[in-house]
PDB file of C-alpha atoms in Angstrom:
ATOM      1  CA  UNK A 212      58.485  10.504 -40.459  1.00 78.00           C
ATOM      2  CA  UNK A 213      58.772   7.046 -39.445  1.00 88.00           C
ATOM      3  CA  UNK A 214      58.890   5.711 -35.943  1.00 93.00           C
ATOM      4  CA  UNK A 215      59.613   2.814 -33.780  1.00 95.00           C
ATOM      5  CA  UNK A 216      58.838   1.999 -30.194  1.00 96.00           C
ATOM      6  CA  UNK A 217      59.899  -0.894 -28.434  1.00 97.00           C
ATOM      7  CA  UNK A 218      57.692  -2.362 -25.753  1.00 97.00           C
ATOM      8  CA  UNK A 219      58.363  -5.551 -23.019  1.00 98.00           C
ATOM      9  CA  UNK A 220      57.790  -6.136 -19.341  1.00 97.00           C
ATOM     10  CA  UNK A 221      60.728  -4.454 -18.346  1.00 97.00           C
ATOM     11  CA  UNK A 222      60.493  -0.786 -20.123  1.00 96.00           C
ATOM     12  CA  UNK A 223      59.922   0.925 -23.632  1.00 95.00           C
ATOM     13  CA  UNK A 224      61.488   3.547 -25.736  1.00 93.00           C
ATOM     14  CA  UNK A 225      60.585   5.051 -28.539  1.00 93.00           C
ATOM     15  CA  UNK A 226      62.704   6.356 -31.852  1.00 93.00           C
ATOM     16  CA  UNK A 227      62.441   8.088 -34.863  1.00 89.00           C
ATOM     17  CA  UNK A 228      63.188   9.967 -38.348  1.00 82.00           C
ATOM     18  CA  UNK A 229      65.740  12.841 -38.586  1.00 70.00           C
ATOM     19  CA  UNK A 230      63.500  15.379 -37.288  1.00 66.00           C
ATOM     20  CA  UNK A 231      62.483  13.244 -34.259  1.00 73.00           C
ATOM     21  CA  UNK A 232      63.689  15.055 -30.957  1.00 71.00           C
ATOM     22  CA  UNK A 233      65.506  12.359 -28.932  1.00 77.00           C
ATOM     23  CA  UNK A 234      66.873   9.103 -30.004  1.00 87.00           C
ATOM     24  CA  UNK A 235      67.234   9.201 -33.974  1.00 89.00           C
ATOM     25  CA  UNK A 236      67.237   6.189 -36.768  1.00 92.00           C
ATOM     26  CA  UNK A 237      69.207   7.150 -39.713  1.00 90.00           C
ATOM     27  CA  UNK A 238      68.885   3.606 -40.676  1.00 93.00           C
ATOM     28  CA  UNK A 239      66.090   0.494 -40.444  1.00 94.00           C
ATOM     29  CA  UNK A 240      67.258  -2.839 -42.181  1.00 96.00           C
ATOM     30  CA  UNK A 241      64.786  -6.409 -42.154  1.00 96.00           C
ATOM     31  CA  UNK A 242      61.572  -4.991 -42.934  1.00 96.00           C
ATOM     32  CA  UNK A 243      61.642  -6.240 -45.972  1.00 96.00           C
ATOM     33  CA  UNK A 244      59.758  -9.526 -47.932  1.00 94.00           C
ATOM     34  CA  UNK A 245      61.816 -12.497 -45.971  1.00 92.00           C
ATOM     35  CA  UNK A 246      61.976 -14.953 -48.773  1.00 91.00           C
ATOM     36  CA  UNK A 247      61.362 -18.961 -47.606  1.00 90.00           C
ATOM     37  CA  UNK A 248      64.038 -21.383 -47.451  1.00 91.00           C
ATOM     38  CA  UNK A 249      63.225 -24.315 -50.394  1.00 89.00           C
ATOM     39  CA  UNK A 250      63.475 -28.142 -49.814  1.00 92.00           C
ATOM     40  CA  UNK A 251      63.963 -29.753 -53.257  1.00 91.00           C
ATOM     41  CA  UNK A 252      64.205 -32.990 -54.856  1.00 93.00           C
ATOM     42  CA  UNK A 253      65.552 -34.114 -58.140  1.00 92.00           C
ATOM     43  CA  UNK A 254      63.942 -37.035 -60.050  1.00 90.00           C
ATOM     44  CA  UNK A 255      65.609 -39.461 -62.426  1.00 89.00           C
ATOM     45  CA  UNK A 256      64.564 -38.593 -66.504  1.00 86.00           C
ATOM     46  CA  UNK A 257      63.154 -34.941 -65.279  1.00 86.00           C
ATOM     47  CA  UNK A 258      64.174 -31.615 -65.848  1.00 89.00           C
ATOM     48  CA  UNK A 259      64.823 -29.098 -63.035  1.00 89.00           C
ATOM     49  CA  UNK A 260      63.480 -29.888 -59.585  1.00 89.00           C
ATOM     50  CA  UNK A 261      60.590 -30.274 -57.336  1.00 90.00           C
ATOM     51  CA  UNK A 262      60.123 -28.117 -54.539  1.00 91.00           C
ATOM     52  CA  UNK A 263      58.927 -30.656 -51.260  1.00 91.00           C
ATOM     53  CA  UNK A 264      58.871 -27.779 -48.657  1.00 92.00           C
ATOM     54  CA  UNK A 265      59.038 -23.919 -47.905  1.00 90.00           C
ATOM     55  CA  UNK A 266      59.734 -22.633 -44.670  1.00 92.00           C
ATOM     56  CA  UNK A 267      59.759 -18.628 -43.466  1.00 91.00           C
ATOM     57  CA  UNK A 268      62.748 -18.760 -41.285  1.00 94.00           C
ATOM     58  CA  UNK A 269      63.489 -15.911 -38.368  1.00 96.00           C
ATOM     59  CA  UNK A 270      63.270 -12.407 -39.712  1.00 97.00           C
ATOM     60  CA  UNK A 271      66.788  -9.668 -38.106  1.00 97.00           C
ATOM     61  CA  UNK A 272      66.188  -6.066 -37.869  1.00 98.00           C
ATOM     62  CA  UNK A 273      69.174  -3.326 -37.264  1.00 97.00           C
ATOM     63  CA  UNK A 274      68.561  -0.649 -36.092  1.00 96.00           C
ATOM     64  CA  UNK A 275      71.363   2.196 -36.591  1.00 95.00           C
ATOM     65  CA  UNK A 276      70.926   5.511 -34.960  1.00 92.00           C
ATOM     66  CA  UNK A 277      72.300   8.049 -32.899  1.00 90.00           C
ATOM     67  CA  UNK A 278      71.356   9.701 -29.329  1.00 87.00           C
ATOM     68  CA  UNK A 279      71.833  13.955 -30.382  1.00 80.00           C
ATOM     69  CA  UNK A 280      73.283  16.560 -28.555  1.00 72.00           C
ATOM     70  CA  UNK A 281      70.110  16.996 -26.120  1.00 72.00           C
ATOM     71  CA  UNK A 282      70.731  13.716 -25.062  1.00 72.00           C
ATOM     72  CA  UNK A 283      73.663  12.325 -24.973  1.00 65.00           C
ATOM     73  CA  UNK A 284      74.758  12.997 -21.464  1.00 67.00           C
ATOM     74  CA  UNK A 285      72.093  11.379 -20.301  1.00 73.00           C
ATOM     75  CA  UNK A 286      72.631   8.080 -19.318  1.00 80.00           C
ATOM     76  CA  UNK A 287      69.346   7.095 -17.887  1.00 82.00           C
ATOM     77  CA  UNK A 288      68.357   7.833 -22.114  1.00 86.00           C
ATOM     78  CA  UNK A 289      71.348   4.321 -22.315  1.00 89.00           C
ATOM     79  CA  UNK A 290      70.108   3.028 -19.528  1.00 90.00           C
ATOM     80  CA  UNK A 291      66.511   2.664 -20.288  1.00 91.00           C
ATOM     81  CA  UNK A 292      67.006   1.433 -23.689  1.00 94.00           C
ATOM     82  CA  UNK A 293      69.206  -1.882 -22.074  1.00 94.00           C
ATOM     83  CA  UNK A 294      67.058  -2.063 -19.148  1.00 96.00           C
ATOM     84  CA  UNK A 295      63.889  -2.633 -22.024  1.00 97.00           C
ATOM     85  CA  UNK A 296      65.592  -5.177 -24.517  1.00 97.00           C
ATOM     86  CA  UNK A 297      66.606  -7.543 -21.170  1.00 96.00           C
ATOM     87  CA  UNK A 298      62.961  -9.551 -22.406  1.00 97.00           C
ATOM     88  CA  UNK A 299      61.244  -9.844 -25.367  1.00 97.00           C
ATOM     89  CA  UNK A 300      59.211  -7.310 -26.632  1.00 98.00           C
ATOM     90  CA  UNK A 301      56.784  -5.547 -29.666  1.00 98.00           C
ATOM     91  CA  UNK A 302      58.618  -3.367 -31.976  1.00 98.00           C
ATOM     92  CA  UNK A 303      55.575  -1.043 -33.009  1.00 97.00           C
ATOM     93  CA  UNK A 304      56.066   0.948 -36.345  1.00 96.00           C
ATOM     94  CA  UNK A 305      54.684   3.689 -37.984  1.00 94.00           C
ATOM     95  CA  UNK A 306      54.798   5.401 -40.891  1.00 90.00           C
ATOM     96  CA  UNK A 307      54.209   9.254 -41.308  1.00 83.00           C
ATOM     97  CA  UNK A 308      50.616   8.054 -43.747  1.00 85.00           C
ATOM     98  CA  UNK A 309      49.715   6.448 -40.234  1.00 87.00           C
ATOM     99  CA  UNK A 310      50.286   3.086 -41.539  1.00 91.00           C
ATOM    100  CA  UNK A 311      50.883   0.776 -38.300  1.00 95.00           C
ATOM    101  CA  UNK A 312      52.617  -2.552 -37.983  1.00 97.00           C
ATOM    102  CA  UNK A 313      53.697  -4.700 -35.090  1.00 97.00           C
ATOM    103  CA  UNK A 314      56.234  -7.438 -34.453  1.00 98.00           C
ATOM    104  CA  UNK A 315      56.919  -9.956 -31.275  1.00 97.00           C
ATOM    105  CA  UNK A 316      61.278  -8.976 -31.074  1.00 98.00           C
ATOM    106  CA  UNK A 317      64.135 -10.402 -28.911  1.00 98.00           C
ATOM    107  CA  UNK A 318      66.955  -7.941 -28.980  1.00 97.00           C
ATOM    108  CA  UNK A 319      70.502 -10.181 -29.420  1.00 97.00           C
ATOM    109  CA  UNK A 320      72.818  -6.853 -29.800  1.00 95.00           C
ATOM    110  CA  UNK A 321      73.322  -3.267 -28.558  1.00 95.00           C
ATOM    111  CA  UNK A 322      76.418  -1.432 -28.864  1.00 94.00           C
ATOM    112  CA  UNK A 323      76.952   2.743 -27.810  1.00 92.00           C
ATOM    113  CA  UNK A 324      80.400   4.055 -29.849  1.00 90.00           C
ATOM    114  CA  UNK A 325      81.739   6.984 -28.924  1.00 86.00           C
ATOM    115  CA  UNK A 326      80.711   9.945 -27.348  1.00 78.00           C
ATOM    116  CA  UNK A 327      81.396  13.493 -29.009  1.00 78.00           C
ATOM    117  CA  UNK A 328      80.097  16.894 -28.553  1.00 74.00           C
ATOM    118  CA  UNK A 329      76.724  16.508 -30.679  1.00 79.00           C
ATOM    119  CA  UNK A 330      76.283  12.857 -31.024  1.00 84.00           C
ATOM    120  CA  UNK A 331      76.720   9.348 -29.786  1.00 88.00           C
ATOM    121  CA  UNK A 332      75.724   6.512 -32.481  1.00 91.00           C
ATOM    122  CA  UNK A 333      74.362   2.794 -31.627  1.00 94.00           C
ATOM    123  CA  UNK A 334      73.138  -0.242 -33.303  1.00 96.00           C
ATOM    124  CA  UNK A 335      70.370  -2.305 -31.787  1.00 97.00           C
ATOM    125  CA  UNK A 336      69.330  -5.789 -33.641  1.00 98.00           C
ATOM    126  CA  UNK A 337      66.392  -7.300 -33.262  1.00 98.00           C
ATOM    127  CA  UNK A 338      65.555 -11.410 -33.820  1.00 98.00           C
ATOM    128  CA  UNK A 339      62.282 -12.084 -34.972  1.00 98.00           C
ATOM    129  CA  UNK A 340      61.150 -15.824 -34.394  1.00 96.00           C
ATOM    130  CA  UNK A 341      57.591 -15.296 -35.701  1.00 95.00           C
ATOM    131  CA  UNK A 342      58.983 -13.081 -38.937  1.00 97.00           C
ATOM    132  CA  UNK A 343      55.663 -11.892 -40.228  1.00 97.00           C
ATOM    133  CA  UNK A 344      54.220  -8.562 -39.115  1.00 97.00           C
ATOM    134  CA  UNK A 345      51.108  -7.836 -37.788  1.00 95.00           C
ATOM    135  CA  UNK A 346      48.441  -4.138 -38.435  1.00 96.00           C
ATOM    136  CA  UNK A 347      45.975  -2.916 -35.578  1.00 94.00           C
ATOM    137  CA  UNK A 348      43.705  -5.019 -33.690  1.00 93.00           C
ATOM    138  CA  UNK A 349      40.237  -5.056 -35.142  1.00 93.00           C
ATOM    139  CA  UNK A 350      37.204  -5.997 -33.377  1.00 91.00           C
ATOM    140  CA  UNK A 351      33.553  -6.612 -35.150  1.00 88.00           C
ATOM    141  CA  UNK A 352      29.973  -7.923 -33.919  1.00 85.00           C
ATOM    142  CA  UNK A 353      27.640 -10.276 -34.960  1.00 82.00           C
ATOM    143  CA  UNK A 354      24.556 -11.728 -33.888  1.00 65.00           C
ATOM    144  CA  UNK A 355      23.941  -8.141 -32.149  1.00 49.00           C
ATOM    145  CA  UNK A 356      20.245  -6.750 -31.658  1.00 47.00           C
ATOM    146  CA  UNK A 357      19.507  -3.672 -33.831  1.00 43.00           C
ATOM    147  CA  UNK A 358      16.800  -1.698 -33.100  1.00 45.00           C
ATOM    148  CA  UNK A 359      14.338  -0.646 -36.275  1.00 40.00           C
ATOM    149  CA  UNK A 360      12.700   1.630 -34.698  1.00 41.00           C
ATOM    150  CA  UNK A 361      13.523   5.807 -35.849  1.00 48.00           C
ATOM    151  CA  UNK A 362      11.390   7.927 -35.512  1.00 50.00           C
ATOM    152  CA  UNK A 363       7.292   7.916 -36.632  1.00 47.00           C
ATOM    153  CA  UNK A 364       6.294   3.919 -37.465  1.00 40.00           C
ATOM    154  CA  UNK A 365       2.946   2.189 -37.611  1.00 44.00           C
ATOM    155  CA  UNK A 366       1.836  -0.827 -36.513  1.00 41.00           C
ATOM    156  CA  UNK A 367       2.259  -4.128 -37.112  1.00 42.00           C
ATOM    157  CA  UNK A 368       6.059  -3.925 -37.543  1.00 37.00           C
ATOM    158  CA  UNK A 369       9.249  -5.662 -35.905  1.00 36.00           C
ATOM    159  CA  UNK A 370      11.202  -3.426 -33.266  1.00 36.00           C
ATOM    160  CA  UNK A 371      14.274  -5.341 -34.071  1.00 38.00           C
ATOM    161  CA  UNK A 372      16.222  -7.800 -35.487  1.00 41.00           C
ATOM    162  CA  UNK A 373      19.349 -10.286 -34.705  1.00 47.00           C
ATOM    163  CA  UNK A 374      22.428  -9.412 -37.147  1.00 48.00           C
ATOM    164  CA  UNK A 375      23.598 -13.064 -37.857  1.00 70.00           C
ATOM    165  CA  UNK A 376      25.901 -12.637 -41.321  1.00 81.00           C
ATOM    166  CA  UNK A 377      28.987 -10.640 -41.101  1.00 87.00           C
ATOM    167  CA  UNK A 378      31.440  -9.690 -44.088  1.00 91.00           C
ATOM    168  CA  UNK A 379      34.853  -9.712 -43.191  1.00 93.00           C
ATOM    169  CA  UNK A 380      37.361  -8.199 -45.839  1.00 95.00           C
ATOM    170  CA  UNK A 381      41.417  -9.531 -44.784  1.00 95.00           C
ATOM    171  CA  UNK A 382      43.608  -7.222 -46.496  1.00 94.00           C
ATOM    172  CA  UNK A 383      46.768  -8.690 -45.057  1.00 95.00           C
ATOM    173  CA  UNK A 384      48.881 -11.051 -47.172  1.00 96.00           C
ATOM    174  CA  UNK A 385      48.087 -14.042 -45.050  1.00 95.00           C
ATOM    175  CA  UNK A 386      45.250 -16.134 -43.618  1.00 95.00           C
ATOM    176  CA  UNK A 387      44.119 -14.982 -40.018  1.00 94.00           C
ATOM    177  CA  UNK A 388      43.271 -17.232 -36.801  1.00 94.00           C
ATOM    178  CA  UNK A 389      40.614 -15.191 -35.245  1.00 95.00           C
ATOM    179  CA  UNK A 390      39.353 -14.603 -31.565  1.00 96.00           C
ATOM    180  CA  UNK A 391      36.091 -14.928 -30.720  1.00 94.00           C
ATOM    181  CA  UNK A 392      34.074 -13.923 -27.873  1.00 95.00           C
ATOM    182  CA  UNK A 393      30.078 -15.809 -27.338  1.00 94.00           C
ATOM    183  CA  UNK A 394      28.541 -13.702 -24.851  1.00 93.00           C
ATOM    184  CA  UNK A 395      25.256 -14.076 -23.746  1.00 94.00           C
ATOM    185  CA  UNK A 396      21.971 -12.173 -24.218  1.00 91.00           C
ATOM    186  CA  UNK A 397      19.544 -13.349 -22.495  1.00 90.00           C
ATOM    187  CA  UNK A 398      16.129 -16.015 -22.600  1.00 89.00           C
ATOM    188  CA  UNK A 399      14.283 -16.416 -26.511  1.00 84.00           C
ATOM    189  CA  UNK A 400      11.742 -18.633 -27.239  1.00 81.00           C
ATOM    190  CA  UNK A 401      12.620 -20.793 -29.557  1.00 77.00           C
ATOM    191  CA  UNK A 402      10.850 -23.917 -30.439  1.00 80.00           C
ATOM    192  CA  UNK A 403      13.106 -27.012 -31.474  1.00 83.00           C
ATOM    193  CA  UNK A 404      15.721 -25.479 -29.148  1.00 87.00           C
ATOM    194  CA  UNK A 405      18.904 -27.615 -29.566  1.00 90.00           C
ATOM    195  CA  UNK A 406      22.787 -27.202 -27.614  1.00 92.00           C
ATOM    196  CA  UNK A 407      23.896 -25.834 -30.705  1.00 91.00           C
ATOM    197  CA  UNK A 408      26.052 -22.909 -31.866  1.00 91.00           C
ATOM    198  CA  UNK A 409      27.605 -22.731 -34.754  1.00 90.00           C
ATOM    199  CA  UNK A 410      30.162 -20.292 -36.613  1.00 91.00           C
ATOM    200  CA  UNK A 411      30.645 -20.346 -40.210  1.00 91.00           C
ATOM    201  CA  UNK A 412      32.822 -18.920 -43.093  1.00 94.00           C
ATOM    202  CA  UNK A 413      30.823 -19.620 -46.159  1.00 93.00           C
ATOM    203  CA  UNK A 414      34.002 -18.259 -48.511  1.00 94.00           C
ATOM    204  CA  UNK A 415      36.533 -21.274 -47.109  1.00 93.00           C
ATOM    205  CA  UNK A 416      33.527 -23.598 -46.703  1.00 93.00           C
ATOM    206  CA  UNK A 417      34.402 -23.951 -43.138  1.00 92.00           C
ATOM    207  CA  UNK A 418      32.695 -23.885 -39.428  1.00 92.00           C
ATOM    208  CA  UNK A 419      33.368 -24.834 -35.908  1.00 91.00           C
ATOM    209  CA  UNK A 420      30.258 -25.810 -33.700  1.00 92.00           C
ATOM    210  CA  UNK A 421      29.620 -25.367 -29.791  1.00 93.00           C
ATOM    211  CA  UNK A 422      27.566 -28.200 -28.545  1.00 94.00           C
ATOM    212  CA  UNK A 423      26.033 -26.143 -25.695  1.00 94.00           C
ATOM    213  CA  UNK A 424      23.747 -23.273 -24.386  1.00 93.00           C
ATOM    214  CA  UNK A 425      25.456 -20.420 -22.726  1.00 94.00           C
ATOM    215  CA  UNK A 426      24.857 -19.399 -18.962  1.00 95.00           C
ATOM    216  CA  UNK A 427      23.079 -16.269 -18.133  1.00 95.00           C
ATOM    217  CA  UNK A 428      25.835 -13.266 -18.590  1.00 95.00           C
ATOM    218  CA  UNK A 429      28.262 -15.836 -20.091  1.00 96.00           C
ATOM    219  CA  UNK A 430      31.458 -15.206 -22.433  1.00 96.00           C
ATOM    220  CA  UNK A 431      32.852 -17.733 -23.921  1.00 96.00           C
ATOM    221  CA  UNK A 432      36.413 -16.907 -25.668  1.00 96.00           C
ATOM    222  CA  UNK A 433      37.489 -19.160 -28.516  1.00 94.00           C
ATOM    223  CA  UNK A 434      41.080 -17.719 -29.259  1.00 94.00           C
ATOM    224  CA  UNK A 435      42.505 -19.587 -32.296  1.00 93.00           C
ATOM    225  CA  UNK A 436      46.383 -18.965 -31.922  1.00 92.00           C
ATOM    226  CA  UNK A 437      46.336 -20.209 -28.052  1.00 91.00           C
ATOM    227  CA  UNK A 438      44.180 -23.418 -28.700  1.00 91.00           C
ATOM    228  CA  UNK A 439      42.260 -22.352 -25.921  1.00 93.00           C
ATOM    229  CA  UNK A 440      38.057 -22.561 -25.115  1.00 94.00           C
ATOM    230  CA  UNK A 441      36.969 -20.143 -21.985  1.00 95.00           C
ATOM    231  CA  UNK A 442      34.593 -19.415 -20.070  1.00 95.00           C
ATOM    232  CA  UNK A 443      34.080 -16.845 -17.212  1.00 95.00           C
ATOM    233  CA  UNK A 444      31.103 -18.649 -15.480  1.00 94.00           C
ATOM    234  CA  UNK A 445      32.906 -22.220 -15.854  1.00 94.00           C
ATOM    235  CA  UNK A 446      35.857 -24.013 -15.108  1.00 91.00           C
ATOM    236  CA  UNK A 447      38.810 -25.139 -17.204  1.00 89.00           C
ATOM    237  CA  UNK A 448      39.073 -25.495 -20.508  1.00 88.00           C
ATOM    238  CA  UNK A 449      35.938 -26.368 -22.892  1.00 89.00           C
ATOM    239  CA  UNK A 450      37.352 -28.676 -25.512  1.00 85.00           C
ATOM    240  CA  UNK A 451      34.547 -31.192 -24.887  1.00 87.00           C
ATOM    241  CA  UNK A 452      31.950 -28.717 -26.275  1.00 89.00           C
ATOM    242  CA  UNK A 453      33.626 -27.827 -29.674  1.00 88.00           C
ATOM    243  CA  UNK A 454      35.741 -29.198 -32.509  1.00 80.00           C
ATOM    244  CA  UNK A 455      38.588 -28.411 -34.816  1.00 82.00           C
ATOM    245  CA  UNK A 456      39.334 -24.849 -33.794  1.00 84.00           C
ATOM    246  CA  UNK A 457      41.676 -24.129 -36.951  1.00 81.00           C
ATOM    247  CA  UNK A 458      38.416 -25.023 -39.582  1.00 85.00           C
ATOM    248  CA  UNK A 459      37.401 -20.938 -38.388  1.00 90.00           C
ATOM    249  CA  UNK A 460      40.200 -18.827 -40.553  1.00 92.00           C
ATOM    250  CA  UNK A 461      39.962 -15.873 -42.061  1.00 95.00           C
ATOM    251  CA  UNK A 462      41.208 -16.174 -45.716  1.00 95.00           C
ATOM    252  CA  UNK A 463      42.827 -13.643 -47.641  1.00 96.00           C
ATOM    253  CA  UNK A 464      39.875 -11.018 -49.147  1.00 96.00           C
ATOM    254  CA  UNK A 465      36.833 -11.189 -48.748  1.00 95.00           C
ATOM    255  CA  UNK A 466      34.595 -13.649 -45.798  1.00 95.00           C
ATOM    256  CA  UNK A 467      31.560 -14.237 -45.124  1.00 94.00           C
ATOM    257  CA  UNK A 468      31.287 -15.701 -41.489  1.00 92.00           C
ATOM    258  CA  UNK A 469      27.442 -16.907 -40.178  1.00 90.00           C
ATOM    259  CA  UNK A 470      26.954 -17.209 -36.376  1.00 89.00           C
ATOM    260  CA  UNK A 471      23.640 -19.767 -36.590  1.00 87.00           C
ATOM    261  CA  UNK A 472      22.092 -20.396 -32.887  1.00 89.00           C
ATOM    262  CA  UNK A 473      20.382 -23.345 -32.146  1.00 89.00           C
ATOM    263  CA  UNK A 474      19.915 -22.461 -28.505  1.00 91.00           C
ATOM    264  CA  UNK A 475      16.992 -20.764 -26.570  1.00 90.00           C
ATOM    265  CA  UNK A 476      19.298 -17.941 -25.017  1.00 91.00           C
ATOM    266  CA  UNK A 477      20.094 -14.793 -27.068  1.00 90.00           C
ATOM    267  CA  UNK A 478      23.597 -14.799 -27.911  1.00 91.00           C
ATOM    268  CA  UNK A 479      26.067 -11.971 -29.663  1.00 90.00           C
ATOM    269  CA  UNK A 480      29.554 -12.578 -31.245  1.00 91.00           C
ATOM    270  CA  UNK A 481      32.822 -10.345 -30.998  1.00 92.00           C
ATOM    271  CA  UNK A 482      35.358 -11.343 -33.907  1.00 94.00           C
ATOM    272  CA  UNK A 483      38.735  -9.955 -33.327  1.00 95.00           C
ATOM    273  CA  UNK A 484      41.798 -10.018 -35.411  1.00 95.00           C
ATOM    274  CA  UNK A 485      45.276  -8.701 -36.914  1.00 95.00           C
ATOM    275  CA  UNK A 486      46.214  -8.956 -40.474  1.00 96.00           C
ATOM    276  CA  UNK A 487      49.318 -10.287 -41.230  1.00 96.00           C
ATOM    277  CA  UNK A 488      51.449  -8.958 -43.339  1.00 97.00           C
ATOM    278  CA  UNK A 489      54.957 -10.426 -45.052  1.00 96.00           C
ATOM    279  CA  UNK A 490      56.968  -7.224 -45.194  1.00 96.00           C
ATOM    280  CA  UNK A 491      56.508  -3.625 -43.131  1.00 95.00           C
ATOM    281  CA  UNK A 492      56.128  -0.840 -45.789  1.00 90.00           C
ATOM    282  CA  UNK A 493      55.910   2.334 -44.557  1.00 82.00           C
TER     283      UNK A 493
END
């Protein structure tokens, strides 16, 4: 059984299948592949044309359903529905596998018909600016200590050792802007020691550095989508200590991303991400 919950700063409800008890969808329309609108030109002495530009355009989805006998006399059921869809929201699906899928939603309709003795039906639509749709949030480390030591050992032998290559496998249909979270570890000697950090993805031949040395108990955030450097022991925004932030995607498949540190402080790396995906299929 399928079901959808809408989410903003003003409320949420939630909706589902024919044997969901409360406010039912007989009907879901605009989860489908959204197919790009096509810029063409046609040259002199050619055949056919040439496609200059494709653009994914804002994705609509209805929602047709019905309130059932249980609840349709109450109209705080009505009224929290209209009080949630006043902002923007997440529409969160899922399917009855579990599959999960998310999209950012501005509600531009909502009618109520009727009322009768067992039923009152309703339409909601949805407008989509960003039309792609998004899974769970996944978050992975690198550059964390793991300890070698289990059980009986014997001397000499190392006690640990710094995880600094991570495989990343993006099963959405799209590439991913990541975020990622430098935290700090604590002192290393290290002989050479530069203001150095830098993160790699040796499948799309890509990196972004971070000319400096964290702080003791530092985190600095690197969030892709916003454009934005933080820090939580510094002030402002970082952009003179690092460079193109978009060279760090996450292609489609398989990555293999490299934190190398140049520095004299220990340092670990959180990588979190959604996959995108072009249509819901539940």
């Amino acid at each position: 059984m399928i079901t959808i919950e809408f989410k903003s700063s003003r409320g949420s409800f939630k909706m589902g299948g024919a044997l969901f008890d409360g406010i039912r969808l007989y009907e879901v329309k605009g989860l489908d592949y959204l197919a790009p609108t096509r810029s063409t030109k046609i040259y002199n002495n050619t055949y056919g044309t040439r496609t200059t530009s494709r653009h994914l355009g804002e994705r609509t989805i209805t929602l047709n359903g019905e309130l059932n006998k249980d609840v349709v006399n109450r109209t705080h059921i009505k009224e929290d529905i209209q009080r949630a869809i006043q902002d923007v929201g997440i529409l969160s699906i899922t399917g009855a596998n579990g599959k999960y899928r998310q999209i950012k939603a501005e509600a531009t309709g909502c009618e109520f018909g009727d009322r009768n003795p067992l039923i009152q039906k309703f339409t909601l639509q949805f407008v989509c600016e960003e039309p792609l749709f998004y899974g769970r949030a996944v978050e992975t480390l690198i550059g964390t200590e793991e300890k070698l030591i289990k059980g009986t050992f014997a001397l000499p032998m190392p006690f640990s050792r710094l995880t600094d290559v991570l495989y990343i496998n993006n099963r959405g249909d799209y590439p991913i802007e990541p975020v990622i979270d430098i935290y700090d570890m604590g002192t290393r000697t290290y002989e050479g020691a530069t203001d150095s950090i830098k993160i790699s993805n040796y499948t799309t031949d890509k990196e972004i550095e971070l000319t400096l040395t964290t702080l003791p108990d530092e985190v600095i955030t690197v969030d892709v989508p916003n454009r934005t450097v933080t820090s939580n022991k510094r002030e402002g925004l970082l952009w003179d200590y690092v460079g193109n932030l978009t060279d760090i995607m996450l292609g489609i498949g398989g990555n293999d991303i490299s934190v190398i540190n140049g520095t004299n402080r220990l340092i670990g790396c959180r990588i979190k991400y959604k996959a995108l995906y072009g249509a819901c299929v539940i």
